[in-house]
Coordinates of C-alpha atoms in Angstrom, one line a residue:
Chain A
M41 CA -24.5 -43.7 9.8
L42 CA -23.9 -40.8 12.2
I43 CA -27.4 -40.5 13.6
E44 CA -30.1 -43.2 13.5
M45 CA -33.4 -43.1 15.2
R46 CA -35.8 -46.0 15.4
N47 CA -39.4 -45.7 16.5
I48 CA -38.7 -42.7 18.8
R49 CA -41.7 -41.7 20.9
K50 CA -41.9 -38.9 23.3
V51 CA -44.9 -38.6 25.7
Y52 CA -45.3 -35.7 28.1
E53 CA -47.3 -36.3 31.2
Q54 CA -49.2 -33.5 32.8
G55 CA -51.2 -34.7 35.8
D56 CA -53.7 -37.3 34.5
S57 CA -53.4 -36.3 30.9
T58 CA -50.7 -37.2 28.4
C59 CA -49.5 -35.5 25.3
E60 CA -47.6 -37.5 22.6
A61 CA -45.1 -35.1 21.0
L62 CA -43.4 -37.8 18.9
A63 CA -45.3 -40.8 17.7
G64 CA -42.7 -43.1 16.4
I65 CA -40.0 -41.4 14.4
D66 CA -37.5 -43.3 12.2
L67 CA -34.7 -41.3 10.6
K68 CA -31.1 -41.6 9.5
I69 CA -28.6 -38.8 9.0
S70 CA -25.2 -39.4 7.4
Q71 CA -21.9 -37.8 8.3
G72 CA -21.5 -34.5 6.4
E73 CA -25.2 -34.2 5.5
S74 CA -27.3 -31.1 5.9
V75 CA -30.9 -31.7 6.9
A76 CA -33.8 -29.4 7.5
I77 CA -36.6 -30.4 9.8
M78 CA -39.8 -28.6 9.0
G79 CA -43.3 -28.7 10.2
P80 CA -46.1 -26.7 11.8
S81 CA -45.8 -25.3 15.3
G82 CA -46.3 -28.1 17.9
S83 CA -45.5 -30.8 15.4
G84 CA -42.6 -32.1 17.5
K85 CA -39.6 -30.9 15.5
S86 CA -37.9 -29.1 18.4
T87 CA -38.6 -32.1 20.6
L88 CA -36.9 -34.3 18.0
L89 CA -33.9 -31.9 17.9
N90 CA -33.7 -32.0 21.7
I91 CA -33.6 -35.8 21.8
M92 CA -31.1 -35.7 19.0
G93 CA -29.0 -33.3 21.1
C94 CA -29.3 -35.4 24.2
I95 CA -31.0 -32.5 26.0
D96 CA -34.1 -34.7 26.4
R97 CA -34.8 -38.4 26.5
A98 CA -37.1 -40.4 24.3
T99 CA -39.9 -42.2 26.1
E100 CA -39.5 -45.1 23.8
G101 CA -37.4 -46.1 20.9
E102 CA -33.7 -46.4 20.0
Y103 CA -31.3 -43.6 19.3
Y104 CA -27.9 -44.4 17.9
F105 CA -25.2 -41.8 17.6
D106 CA -22.2 -43.0 15.6
G107 CA -23.4 -46.6 16.1
K108 CA -23.9 -46.3 19.9
E109 CA -27.2 -46.4 21.6
V110 CA -27.3 -43.2 23.6
N111 CA -30.8 -42.9 24.9
D112 CA -29.9 -44.9 28.0
Y113 CA -26.6 -43.0 28.6
S114 CA -26.2 -41.5 32.1
D115 CA -26.3 -37.7 32.6
G116 CA -22.6 -37.5 32.6
E117 CA -22.2 -39.5 29.4
R118 CA -24.8 -37.4 27.7
A119 CA -23.0 -34.2 28.8
K120 CA -19.8 -35.6 27.4
L121 CA -21.5 -36.4 24.1
R122 CA -22.9 -32.8 23.9
N123 CA -19.5 -31.4 24.7
E124 CA -17.4 -33.4 22.3
Y125 CA -19.7 -34.2 19.3
L126 CA -22.6 -31.8 19.3
G127 CA -22.9 -28.0 18.9
F128 CA -26.1 -26.0 19.5
V129 CA -27.3 -22.9 17.7
L130 CA -30.6 -21.7 19.0
Q131 CA -33.0 -19.0 18.0
D132 CA -32.3 -16.8 21.0
F133 CA -28.5 -17.5 20.7
A134 CA -28.3 -19.0 24.2
L135 CA -25.3 -16.8 25.1
I136 CA -24.3 -15.7 28.6
E137 CA -24.9 -12.0 28.3
R138 CA -22.5 -10.9 31.1
Y139 CA -19.7 -12.6 29.3
T140 CA -17.5 -11.4 26.5
V141 CA -17.4 -13.2 23.1
K142 CA -14.3 -15.1 24.1
E143 CA -15.8 -16.1 27.5
N144 CA -18.8 -17.5 25.7
V145 CA -16.9 -19.3 23.0
I146 CA -14.5 -20.9 25.5
L147 CA -17.3 -22.5 27.6
P148 CA -17.2 -26.0 25.9
L149 CA -13.4 -26.1 26.2
K150 CA -13.7 -25.7 30.0
Y151 CA -15.6 -29.1 30.1
S152 CA -13.2 -30.8 27.7
K153 CA -9.7 -32.1 27.5
K154 CA -9.9 -32.5 23.7
I155 CA -8.0 -29.2 23.1
K156 CA -5.0 -28.5 25.4
K157 CA -5.0 -25.3 27.5
E158 CA -2.2 -23.8 25.6
A159 CA -3.9 -24.3 22.3
R160 CA -7.2 -22.9 23.4
E161 CA -6.5 -19.3 22.5
A162 CA -5.5 -20.2 19.0
R163 CA -8.6 -22.4 18.6
I164 CA -10.8 -19.5 19.7
D165 CA -9.2 -17.2 17.2
E166 CA -9.6 -19.8 14.5
V167 CA -13.3 -20.3 15.0
L168 CA -14.0 -16.6 15.4
K169 CA -12.2 -16.0 12.1
L170 CA -14.2 -18.8 10.5
V171 CA -17.5 -17.0 11.5
G172 CA -16.1 -13.6 10.7
I173 CA -16.1 -11.9 14.1
E174 CA -12.4 -12.2 15.2
E175 CA -12.3 -8.4 16.0
K176 CA -15.1 -8.8 18.5
K177 CA -13.3 -11.3 20.7
E178 CA -13.0 -9.1 23.8
Q179 CA -16.4 -7.4 23.4
S180 CA -19.4 -8.0 25.6
V181 CA -22.0 -10.0 23.7
L182 CA -24.5 -7.3 24.8
K183 CA -22.9 -4.9 22.4
L184 CA -23.3 -7.2 19.4
S185 CA -26.0 -7.3 16.8
G186 CA -28.3 -10.3 16.4
G187 CA -26.3 -11.6 13.5
Q188 CA -23.0 -11.2 15.3
R189 CA -24.5 -13.0 18.4
Q190 CA -25.6 -15.9 16.2
R191 CA -22.0 -16.1 14.8
V192 CA -20.7 -16.2 18.4
A193 CA -23.1 -19.1 19.1
I194 CA -21.9 -20.9 15.9
A195 CA -18.3 -20.3 17.0
R196 CA -19.0 -21.8 20.4
A197 CA -20.7 -24.8 18.7
L198 CA -17.6 -25.3 16.6
V199 CA -14.8 -24.6 19.1
N200 CA -14.6 -28.1 20.5
E201 CA -14.6 -29.7 17.0
A202 CA -18.2 -30.8 17.1
E203 CA -19.3 -33.3 14.4
V204 CA -22.9 -32.1 14.3
L205 CA -24.4 -28.7 14.5
L206 CA -28.0 -28.8 15.8
C207 CA -29.8 -25.6 15.0
D208 CA -33.2 -24.6 16.3
E209 CA -34.6 -21.8 14.2
P210 CA -31.2 -20.2 13.8
T211 CA -32.5 -17.4 11.6
G212 CA -35.8 -16.9 13.5
A213 CA -34.7 -13.8 15.4
L214 CA -32.8 -12.2 12.5
D215 CA -33.7 -10.1 9.5
K216 CA -33.7 -11.6 6.1
A217 CA -30.3 -10.4 5.1
T218 CA -28.6 -11.4 8.3
G219 CA -30.4 -14.7 8.2
R220 CA -29.0 -15.3 4.7
E221 CA -25.5 -14.6 6.0
I222 CA -25.9 -17.1 8.8
V223 CA -27.2 -19.7 6.3
N224 CA -24.1 -19.0 4.2
V225 CA -21.9 -19.8 7.3
F226 CA -23.8 -23.1 7.7
E227 CA -23.2 -23.9 4.0
E228 CA -19.5 -23.2 4.4
L229 CA -19.3 -25.4 7.4
N230 CA -21.2 -28.2 5.7
K231 CA -18.8 -28.0 2.8
K232 CA -16.0 -28.6 5.3
G233 CA -17.7 -31.8 6.4
K234 CA -19.8 -30.7 9.3
T235 CA -23.2 -32.4 9.7
I236 CA -25.9 -29.8 10.1
V237 CA -29.5 -30.4 11.3
I238 CA -31.7 -27.3 11.1
V239 CA -35.2 -27.0 12.5
T240 CA -36.8 -24.2 10.6
H241 CA -40.1 -22.7 9.4
D242 CA -38.3 -20.9 6.6
P243 CA -38.5 -22.7 3.2
D244 CA -35.5 -20.6 1.9
V245 CA -33.3 -22.0 4.7
A246 CA -34.6 -25.5 4.1
A247 CA -33.9 -25.2 0.4
E248 CA -30.2 -24.8 1.1
C249 CA -30.1 -28.2 2.8
D250 CA -29.4 -31.6 1.2
R251 CA -32.6 -33.0 2.6
V252 CA -35.8 -31.9 4.2
I253 CA -37.7 -34.0 6.8
K254 CA -41.3 -32.9 7.4
I255 CA -42.8 -33.6 10.7
V256 CA -46.6 -33.5 11.3
D257 CA -48.3 -34.6 14.5
G258 CA -45.1 -36.2 15.8
R259 CA -44.6 -38.3 12.7
V260 CA -42.3 -38.1 9.7
E261 CA -44.5 -37.2 6.7
Chain B
M15 CA -14.4 -29.8 39.7
I16 CA -11.9 -26.9 39.3
N17 CA -14.2 -25.3 36.7
N18 CA -17.2 -25.5 38.9
F19 CA -15.1 -24.0 41.7
L20 CA -14.1 -21.1 39.5
F21 CA -17.7 -20.7 38.3
A22 CA -18.8 -20.6 41.9
I23 CA -16.2 -17.9 42.8
D24 CA -17.3 -15.9 39.7
D25 CA -20.9 -16.2 40.9
I26 CA -19.9 -15.1 44.4
F27 CA -18.2 -12.0 43.0
S28 CA -21.3 -11.3 40.9
N29 CA -23.6 -11.5 44.0
Y30 CA -21.2 -10.4 46.7
K31 CA -23.8 -8.4 48.6
K32 CA -25.9 -11.5 49.1
F33 CA -22.8 -13.5 50.0
I34 CA -21.9 -11.0 52.7
A35 CA -25.4 -11.0 54.1
G36 CA -25.4 -14.8 54.1
F37 CA -22.0 -14.8 55.7
L38 CA -23.2 -12.6 58.6
Q39 CA -26.3 -14.7 59.1
I40 CA -24.3 -18.0 59.1
M41 CA -21.6 -16.5 61.3
V42 CA -24.0 -15.5 64.0
T43 CA -25.8 -18.8 63.8
F44 CA -22.5 -20.7 64.3
I45 CA -21.4 -18.5 67.2
F46 CA -24.7 -19.1 69.0
F47 CA -24.4 -22.8 68.3
A48 CA -20.8 -22.8 69.7
I49 CA -22.0 -20.9 72.8
V50 CA -24.8 -23.5 73.4
A51 CA -22.3 -26.3 72.7
S52 CA -19.9 -24.7 75.3
K53 CA -22.7 -24.6 77.9
V54 CA -23.7 -28.2 77.2
K55 CA -20.0 -29.2 77.6
S56 CA -19.8 -27.3 80.9
L57 CA -23.0 -29.1 82.0
F58 CA -21.5 -32.4 81.2
M59 CA -18.3 -31.4 83.1
I60 CA -20.2 -30.2 86.1
S61 CA -22.3 -33.4 86.1
Y62 CA -19.1 -35.3 86.0
I63 CA -17.8 -33.4 89.0
E64 CA -21.1 -34.0 90.8
K65 CA -20.9 -37.7 90.2
N66 CA -17.2 -38.1 91.1
M67 CA -16.8 -35.8 94.0
V68 CA -16.5 -37.0 97.6
I69 CA -20.0 -37.8 98.5
D70 CA -19.5 -38.9 102.1
N71 CA -18.9 -35.4 103.2
E72 CA -20.4 -32.1 102.2
V73 CA -18.0 -29.4 101.0
Y74 CA -18.3 -25.9 102.2
T75 CA -16.7 -22.8 100.8
F76 CA -16.4 -19.2 101.9
M77 CA -17.9 -16.8 99.4
N78 CA -15.5 -14.4 97.8
C79 CA -14.3 -11.6 100.0
I80 CA -15.2 -8.1 98.9
P81 CA -12.0 -6.6 97.5
A82 CA -12.7 -3.3 99.4
D83 CA -12.8 -5.2 102.7
I84 CA -9.5 -6.9 101.8
G85 CA -7.9 -3.5 101.3
T86 CA -9.3 -2.2 104.6
V87 CA -8.0 -5.2 106.6
I88 CA -4.5 -5.3 105.0
N89 CA -3.9 -1.6 105.3
D90 CA -4.9 -1.5 108.9
E91 CA -2.1 -2.9 111.1
E92 CA -4.3 -3.8 113.9
K93 CA -6.8 -5.6 111.8
R94 CA -4.1 -7.3 109.8
D95 CA -2.6 -8.7 113.1
K96 CA -6.1 -9.8 114.2
L97 CA -6.6 -11.6 110.9
I98 CA -3.3 -13.4 111.1
N99 CA -3.9 -14.4 114.7
L100 CA -7.4 -15.5 114.0
W101 CA -6.2 -17.6 111.1
K102 CA -3.6 -19.3 113.2
E103 CA -6.2 -20.1 115.7
V104 CA -8.8 -21.5 113.3
S105 CA -6.3 -23.4 111.2
S106 CA -4.8 -25.2 114.2
D107 CA -8.2 -25.8 115.8
D108 CA -9.0 -29.3 116.7
M109 CA -12.5 -28.7 115.3
L110 CA -11.1 -28.9 111.8
A111 CA -9.6 -32.3 112.5
S112 CA -12.9 -33.6 113.8
Y113 CA -15.0 -32.2 111.0
G114 CA -12.8 -33.0 108.0
A115 CA -10.1 -31.3 106.1
K116 CA -9.6 -28.1 104.2
I117 CA -8.0 -27.5 100.9
Y118 CA -6.7 -24.3 99.4
V119 CA -7.0 -23.4 95.7
A120 CA -5.0 -20.3 94.8
D121 CA -5.7 -17.7 92.2
N122 CA -6.8 -19.6 89.1
E123 CA -5.6 -16.8 86.8
S124 CA -1.9 -17.2 87.6
K125 CA 0.2 -18.5 84.8
I126 CA 3.6 -20.1 84.2
T127 CA 6.0 -20.2 81.3
I128 CA 7.8 -23.4 81.0
N129 CA 11.3 -22.6 79.7
D130 CA 11.7 -25.6 77.5
A131 CA 11.9 -26.2 73.8
R132 CA 9.5 -29.2 73.8
Y133 CA 6.9 -27.1 75.6
A134 CA 7.4 -24.1 73.2
Q135 CA 7.1 -26.3 70.1
S136 CA 4.1 -28.3 71.4
G137 CA 1.7 -25.4 71.3
I138 CA 0.1 -26.7 74.5
A139 CA 0.0 -23.3 76.1
K140 CA -1.8 -21.7 73.2
K141 CA -4.2 -24.5 73.0
N142 CA -5.2 -24.4 76.6
S143 CA -4.9 -20.9 77.8
L144 CA -7.2 -19.3 75.2
T145 CA -4.7 -16.5 75.1
A146 CA -2.1 -15.6 72.5
D147 CA 0.8 -15.9 74.9
N148 CA 2.9 -19.0 75.5
R149 CA 2.0 -19.5 79.1
S150 CA 0.0 -22.2 80.8
L151 CA -2.5 -21.8 83.6
K152 CA -1.1 -22.7 87.0
L153 CA -3.0 -23.9 90.0
E154 CA -1.6 -23.9 93.6
V155 CA -3.4 -26.4 95.7
T156 CA -3.0 -28.6 98.8
A157 CA -2.7 -32.3 98.5
N158 CA -6.3 -33.1 99.4
F159 CA -7.5 -31.2 96.4
F160 CA -7.1 -34.4 94.4
D161 CA -9.3 -36.3 96.8
I162 CA -12.1 -33.8 96.9
F163 CA -12.5 -33.9 93.1
S164 CA -11.6 -37.6 92.9
L165 CA -8.9 -36.7 90.4
K166 CA -7.2 -39.7 88.9
G167 CA -4.1 -40.0 87.0
N168 CA -0.7 -41.5 86.7
F169 CA 1.2 -40.4 89.8
V170 CA 4.3 -41.5 91.6
P171 CA 3.1 -43.7 94.6
E172 CA 4.1 -41.2 97.3
Y173 CA 2.7 -38.1 95.4
K174 CA 0.5 -36.9 98.3
E175 CA 3.4 -36.9 100.7
V176 CA 5.7 -35.2 98.1
F177 CA 2.9 -32.7 97.4
S178 CA 2.4 -32.0 101.0
T179 CA 6.1 -31.5 101.7
G180 CA 6.4 -29.1 98.8
E181 CA 9.9 -28.1 97.7
D182 CA 12.7 -30.6 98.0
D183 CA 16.2 -29.1 97.5
G184 CA 14.6 -26.1 95.8
V185 CA 12.8 -28.3 93.3
T186 CA 9.0 -28.0 93.3
P187 CA 7.0 -31.2 92.7
V188 CA 4.4 -30.7 90.0
I189 CA 1.4 -32.6 88.6
L190 CA 0.4 -31.8 85.0
G191 CA -2.7 -32.0 83.0
Y192 CA -3.1 -34.8 80.5
S193 CA -2.0 -32.7 77.5
F194 CA 1.5 -32.5 78.9
A195 CA 1.8 -36.3 78.9
K196 CA 2.5 -36.1 75.2
I197 CA 5.8 -34.3 75.7
Y198 CA 7.0 -35.2 79.3
E199 CA 7.4 -38.2 81.4
I200 CA 7.2 -38.6 85.2
G201 CA 10.6 -37.6 86.7
D202 CA 11.3 -35.0 84.0
S203 CA 12.3 -31.6 85.2
F204 CA 11.8 -28.1 83.7
K205 CA 12.3 -24.5 84.7
D206 CA 10.0 -21.5 84.6
E207 CA 10.8 -18.0 83.5
K208 CA 12.2 -17.2 86.9
D209 CA 14.6 -20.2 86.6
D210 CA 12.7 -22.0 89.4
E211 CA 12.9 -25.8 88.9
Y212 CA 10.0 -28.2 88.9
R213 CA 10.0 -32.0 88.9
I214 CA 7.0 -33.9 87.4
I215 CA 5.4 -36.3 89.8
G216 CA 2.3 -37.2 87.9
F217 CA -0.2 -36.5 85.1
L218 CA -3.9 -36.2 85.5
N219 CA -6.3 -38.3 83.4
K220 CA -8.3 -36.7 80.6
D221 CA -11.6 -36.1 82.4
S222 CA -10.2 -34.0 85.2
Y223 CA -12.3 -31.0 86.2
Y224 CA -12.8 -28.8 89.2
L225 CA -15.0 -25.9 90.1
Y226 CA -13.4 -22.8 91.6
P227 CA -14.8 -22.0 95.1
S228 CA -17.8 -19.7 95.1
S229 CA -18.3 -20.2 91.3
L230 CA -22.0 -19.9 90.9
S231 CA -21.7 -19.5 87.1
G232 CA -21.1 -23.2 86.9
E233 CA -18.1 -22.9 84.6
P234 CA -16.0 -25.9 85.6
V235 CA -12.3 -25.9 84.7
D236 CA -10.8 -28.6 82.6
L237 CA -7.4 -29.3 84.1
G238 CA -6.0 -30.8 80.9
G239 CA -3.6 -27.9 80.3
Y240 CA -2.9 -27.0 83.9
V241 CA 0.3 -27.0 85.8
I242 CA -0.6 -27.9 89.4
I243 CA 1.9 -27.1 92.2
P244 CA 1.8 -27.3 96.0
A245 CA 0.3 -24.2 97.6
K246 CA 3.0 -22.1 99.3
L247 CA 1.4 -20.0 102.0
D248 CA 2.9 -17.9 104.7
A249 CA 0.4 -17.7 107.5
D250 CA 2.2 -14.6 108.8
E251 CA 1.3 -12.7 105.7
A252 CA -2.1 -11.1 105.7
T253 CA -2.4 -11.2 101.9
D254 CA -1.8 -14.9 102.0
V255 CA -4.4 -15.4 104.6
C256 CA -6.9 -13.3 102.6
R257 CA -6.1 -15.5 99.6
L258 CA -6.5 -18.6 101.8
I259 CA -10.0 -17.6 102.9
D260 CA -10.9 -16.7 99.4
G261 CA -10.0 -20.0 98.0
I262 CA -10.7 -22.6 100.6
Y263 CA -12.8 -25.8 100.5
V264 CA -13.7 -27.4 103.8
I265 CA -14.8 -31.0 103.8
S266 CA -17.1 -31.6 106.6
N267 CA -20.3 -33.3 107.7
T268 CA -21.5 -30.0 109.0
P269 CA -20.8 -26.3 108.2
D270 CA -19.8 -25.8 111.9
Y271 CA -16.2 -25.0 111.1
C272 CA -17.1 -22.5 108.5
D273 CA -19.8 -21.0 110.8
Y274 CA -17.1 -20.7 113.5
V275 CA -14.7 -18.9 111.2
Q276 CA -17.6 -16.7 110.0
R277 CA -18.6 -15.8 113.5
R278 CA -15.1 -15.1 114.7
M279 CA -14.5 -12.9 111.6
A280 CA -17.6 -10.9 112.6
E281 CA -16.5 -10.6 116.2
E282 CA -13.1 -9.3 115.2
E283 CA -14.8 -6.9 112.8
L284 CA -12.8 -8.3 109.9
F285 CA -14.7 -9.7 106.9
T286 CA -18.3 -10.4 106.5
L287 CA -18.1 -14.0 105.2
D288 CA -20.8 -16.1 103.7
V289 CA -20.7 -19.8 103.8
R290 CA -22.1 -21.9 101.0
S291 CA -22.3 -25.6 100.5
F292 CA -20.8 -27.1 97.5
T293 CA -24.0 -28.9 96.6
Y294 CA -25.6 -25.6 96.4
E295 CA -22.9 -24.2 94.2
L296 CA -23.1 -27.2 91.9
E297 CA -26.9 -27.0 91.7
S298 CA -26.9 -23.3 91.0
G299 CA -24.1 -23.8 88.5
I300 CA -26.3 -26.4 86.7
E301 CA -29.3 -24.1 86.8
Y302 CA -27.2 -21.3 85.5
L303 CA -25.9 -23.4 82.6
K304 CA -29.4 -24.8 81.9
D305 CA -30.7 -21.2 81.7
G306 CA -27.8 -20.3 79.5
I307 CA -28.6 -23.2 77.2
K308 CA -32.3 -22.2 77.1
V309 CA -31.6 -18.5 76.4
N310 CA -28.8 -19.0 73.9
G311 CA -30.6 -22.0 72.3
F312 CA -33.8 -19.9 71.9
L313 CA -31.9 -16.9 70.4
G314 CA -29.7 -19.2 68.4
G315 CA -32.7 -21.1 67.1
I316 CA -34.4 -17.9 65.9
V317 CA -31.2 -16.7 64.3
C318 CA -30.7 -20.2 62.8
A319 CA -34.2 -20.3 61.4
F320 CA -33.9 -16.9 59.9
A321 CA -30.5 -17.7 58.5
F322 CA -31.8 -21.0 57.1
M323 CA -34.8 -19.4 55.4
G324 CA -32.8 -16.5 54.2
L325 CA -30.1 -18.6 52.7
V326 CA -32.5 -21.1 51.1
G327 CA -34.4 -18.1 49.7
N328 CA -31.2 -16.6 48.3
L329 CA -30.3 -19.9 46.7
V330 CA -33.7 -20.4 45.1
Q331 CA -33.4 -16.8 43.8
Y332 CA -29.9 -17.5 42.6
I333 CA -31.1 -20.6 40.8
S334 CA -33.9 -18.7 39.3
D335 CA -31.6 -16.0 38.1
Y336 CA -28.9 -18.3 36.8
K337 CA -30.9 -21.2 35.4
R338 CA -30.5 -20.1 31.9
E339 CA -26.8 -19.8 32.4
F340 CA -26.8 -23.3 33.9
A341 CA -28.7 -24.6 30.9
I342 CA -26.2 -23.0 28.5
N343 CA -23.4 -24.6 30.5
M344 CA -25.2 -27.9 30.2
L345 CA -25.5 -27.4 26.4
C346 CA -21.8 -26.9 26.4
G347 CA -20.9 -30.0 28.3
S348 CA -21.8 -29.7 32.0
D349 CA -24.0 -32.2 33.7
K350 CA -26.4 -31.6 36.5
A351 CA -23.9 -32.9 39.1
G352 CA -21.6 -30.1 37.9
I353 CA -24.2 -27.5 38.3
I354 CA -25.1 -28.8 41.8
T355 CA -21.4 -28.8 42.7
R356 CA -21.2 -25.2 41.5
I357 CA -24.0 -24.2 43.9
Y358 CA -22.7 -26.4 46.7
V359 CA -19.2 -24.9 46.5
Q360 CA -20.8 -21.5 47.2
V361 CA -22.7 -22.8 50.2
L362 CA -19.5 -24.5 51.4
L363 CA -17.5 -21.4 51.0
L364 CA -20.2 -19.5 52.9
V365 CA -20.0 -22.1 55.7
I366 CA -16.2 -22.0 55.8
F367 CA -16.1 -18.2 56.0
G368 CA -18.9 -18.3 58.5
I369 CA -17.1 -20.7 60.8
I370 CA -13.9 -18.7 60.9
P371 CA -15.0 -16.4 63.8
T372 CA -16.0 -19.5 65.8
V373 CA -12.5 -21.0 65.1
I374 CA -11.0 -17.7 66.4
L375 CA -13.2 -17.7 69.5
Y376 CA -13.0 -21.3 70.5
G377 CA -9.8 -22.7 68.8
K378 CA -9.4 -26.4 68.5
S379 CA -12.1 -27.6 70.9
V380 CA -15.1 -29.7 71.4
E381 CA -17.3 -26.6 70.7
L382 CA -15.6 -26.2 67.3
M383 CA -16.0 -29.8 66.4
C384 CA -19.7 -29.7 67.3
T385 CA -20.1 -26.5 65.3
V386 CA -18.3 -28.1 62.3
V387 CA -20.7 -31.1 62.4
F388 CA -23.6 -28.7 62.7
A389 CA -22.2 -26.6 59.8
I390 CA -22.1 -29.7 57.6
I391 CA -25.7 -30.6 58.4
F392 CA -26.8 -27.0 58.1
S393 CA -25.2 -26.7 54.6
L394 CA -26.8 -30.0 53.5
G395 CA -30.1 -28.7 54.8
I396 CA -29.7 -25.5 52.9
M397 CA -29.0 -27.4 49.7
A398 CA -31.9 -29.8 50.1
Y399 CA -34.6 -27.7 48.4
P400 CA -32.5 -26.1 45.7
L401 CA -31.2 -29.7 44.9
I402 CA -34.8 -30.9 44.4
L403 CA -35.5 -27.8 42.3
I404 CA -32.5 -28.2 40.1
R405 CA -33.1 -32.0 39.6
R406 CA -36.6 -31.3 38.5
F407 CA -35.6 -28.9 35.7
T408 CA -34.6 -30.1 32.2
I409 CA -32.2 -28.1 30.1
E410 CA -35.1 -27.2 27.8
E411 CA -37.2 -25.9 30.6
M412 CA -34.3 -23.9 32.1
L413 CA -33.7 -22.3 28.7
K414 CA -37.3 -21.5 28.1
R415 CA -38.1 -20.2 31.6
G416 CA -35.1 -18.1 31.5
T417 CA -36.3 -16.3 28.4
E418 CA -39.8 -15.7 29.8

């Protein structure tokens, strides 16, 4: 099992009051699976994705990634995990706008020794070709359309050979047609063995996944 | 680490105007700090002189002659003869013997080049002279100079006699500051640029200071890099006599001898001399230094406070502007320590650039060392609040806030 969560709880404290975002989540995701996480706004699906992506820590519970409990990992260990095993695709693309496409895509490689320096250029070309924007390599991301930006984000997520792509509303800022194209990219990647977890409101996107997990009030329905 | 350094450089180029403003603020702060450190150092030195000087007798000095007067006397044959005769009279007067002794300190600006490879390679001259040339400061004194300031060191046993006698077979005995002890030994000889030969008869200890006669500014001289040779004076030369009056200390229980010289000078219509006790000179020097510390400390404190607030403000602004970028970097594999390093590298570069003018002004010195320590504390102080700020944020928050 690549991802396994047991009784994951997340409680936010604001002054004297507390808010329980996740109320005991149990889930398992296998290598190569594509999973959609759906649920109403405020149900806790993004919080779940953040914990899965080691961006946030669970208040309680156990989180195993590739058989290792990672909830108690140090900041540095979690950063290494994000760098080497996880790729993020977010609704607002999370790109550095003053950078070019190449400068954005190379970021994970700067924190990693997985791919040697001399092989980096070829790797960038490879992922850009995979997402279909190889001709935009030297362009500023500011000059790209929404769909192209999301492709850059996917390329960045893939460049360091991530096992899992964690996507938070990846089509949320795109028109229907462009969103469809991005979903097709995910399908292609999933066929190549990538594990894909997508948080979405869009039933059409969810329909393309192997499995749908519904979250309501911080629990798996 | 290299990545964070490169990111920091990139950030500096992106915000170079703020970096330059920060550099100017920090530079002025460090210069003020170095000035205050220099004054404090002088205060310690002068206090050291006060503690260690001969206390049984008061030391009196003649105030500096007015240069215009010197010209008038030297250019007038009659006055010049009067001056020479007067000096012969007062210097052989029994009064001096009964009251104490006198020492002569020659022009403290004179310099000497030691014509020797060890000296040239050692960098001693550059270190001590505060000038770019390769010469050391030279002091011509009489033997009792060492007693007045209780100067200790490693000397040949008969150094006073040798020093009083002066040249021996054309070789001048010389006592050197402690910094020369690294390259020379007692008994070594060297030549100067005029091919005059000197033989080393001793080295001074590290804390060897003196105060030039009539120095009310309280800037004591560290003799560490000085070449001290016996004073060569020709009492038949009016210019030598003028220099003698200008640079004399008289050890005495009373200022009578000085009063006598002063009165006689007035009678002969030569110089108008003032006499000052050394205690007064030391006290006024201490007051002068204290005032300097107060004024520079106050101004430096204001500049420091503004610089501190400005730099903290700039950093907070920078974090606010860049937090989304930090979050993206963290998504890609950076941890918070990496982000903090990226910020601290910028502060550190600012501090390093800011301290360069102090390095140029003060060289390798106590002032510089103090400023470096201050700079490290200052940089850590600047980082304190931004550090708290960055530690408080989560990646999620930084991404969200950045898009607001």
